[in-house]
Amino acid sequence: MALVTTKNMFKKAYDGKYSIGAFNINNMEIIQGVVNGAKAKNSAVILQCSAGALKYAGPKYLKAMVDAAIEETGIDLALHLDHGPDFETVKLCVETGFTSVMFDGSHLDYEENISKTKEVVKYAHEYGVVVEAELGILAGVEDDVSASKHTYTDPDQAADFVDKTGVDSLAIAIGTSHGAYKFPPNFKPKLRFDILEEVQNKLPNFPIVLHGASSVDQNAVATCNKYGGDLSGAKGIPVEMLRKASSMAVCKINVDTDLRLAMTAAVRKTFGDSPKIFDPRKYLGAGRDAVQKVVEDKIENVLGSENSLA
Ligand code: G3H
Ligand code: 13P
Ligand code: ZN
């Protein structure tokens, strides 16, 4: 078993009308929670690190822990750079042994996004590393405006972009949004399936990626709030919309917020219920178990990727 690229994962997912979960990792407990969940459901999975994760844990620690996860579980894993901000970060990850990188040029103007993405593709492909790029702007982390002001991806531009850059997968904006506060209180969550369908028609068999795809489980939010947190107003993407996207051209669904919420809820509850606890294994262990539960639930009810390793 080994670190693999996403190529074969995406081909199977596209043909099988399901998605692969890409879960953000920052420490050992999150890695273990994710891979234990994947193993329990016999599912392919992508572990991804943001620039913030690289800074927090260090690329070598993250790579070594992922190698250990492969040895311990005996499953193939892909290791991906999430929202690579520049060529240097891409290079660092390729040199560290990542099998997939994202270059996020979605904030650049179109021609600049093309030229910088092309440069990354040329470099990464020389090392057998696959590349994800992004077109369109998601509300939230990527653009400090309300959820009603997405810049949706233009399907014609998406086809032109893929043709000109040679990327292996493309993240598009159809109404998802990063973080725990995806929509204003009275805003009804909505994904633009018409855009996804048009992209799919213009780019047949090409894997599409959805960022900002956490569902923000209201039980986790309530537990955080009950045990001293304040996450009122947190709201995510309805599960059935993600399931529908997974059955279309979407082959990769990114989840970070739902892991953070589950881990935080479990740690807060442990402290709240057992004030005498001060052994990190007790509260981090509870966090790890909570991450595993989320991953299993995603695989079964959102991604549809159960038994994709078989
Ligand atoms: O899309 C962003 C991910 O949730 C990573 O967040 O930059 O805080 O690690 P981060
Ligand atoms: P969420 O904030 O919805 O979990 O999205 C994570 C993401 O897109 C990471 O790239
Ligand atoms: Zn993202």
Coordinates of N, CA and C in Angstrom, one line a residue, residues 87 94 118-131 168:
F87 N 3.8 29.3 -6.2 CA 4.7 28.3 -6.7 C 5.6 27.7 -5.6
V94 N 5.7 19.2 -3.3 CA 6.2 18.2 -4.2 C 7.5 17.6 -3.7
K118 N -0.6 27.1 -15.3 CA 0.1 26.3 -16.3 C 1.6 26.0 -15.9
E119 N 2.1 27.0 -15.2 CA 3.5 26.9 -14.7 C 3.6 25.8 -13.7
V120 N 2.5 25.7 -12.8 CA 2.5 24.7 -11.7 C 2.3 23.3 -12.4
V121 N 1.4 23.3 -13.4 CA 1.1 22.0 -14.0 C 2.4 21.4 -14.6
K122 N 3.1 22.3 -15.3 CA 4.3 21.8 -16.0 C 5.3 21.2 -15.0
Y123 N 5.4 22.0 -13.9 CA 6.4 21.5 -12.9 C 5.9 20.2 -12.2
A124 N 4.7 20.2 -11.7 CA 4.2 19.1 -10.9 C 4.1 17.8 -11.8
H125 N 3.7 18.0 -13.0 CA 3.6 16.8 -13.8 C 4.9 16.1 -14.1
E126 N 6.0 16.9 -14.1 CA 7.3 16.3 -14.2 C 7.6 15.3 -13.1
Y127 N 7.0 15.5 -12.0 CA 7.2 14.7 -10.8 C 6.1 13.7 -10.6
G128 N 5.2 13.6 -11.5 CA 4.0 12.7 -11.4 C 3.0 13.1 -10.4
V129 N 3.0 14.4 -10.1 CA 2.0 15.0 -9.1 C 0.9 15.6 -9.9
V130 N -0.3 15.4 -9.5 CA -1.5 15.9 -10.2 C -1.9 17.3 -9.6
V131 N -2.6 18.1 -10.4 CA -2.9 19.5 -10.0 C -4.4 19.8 -10.1
D168 N -5.6 18.7 -13.8 CA -6.2 17.4 -13.7 C -7.6 17.4 -13.0

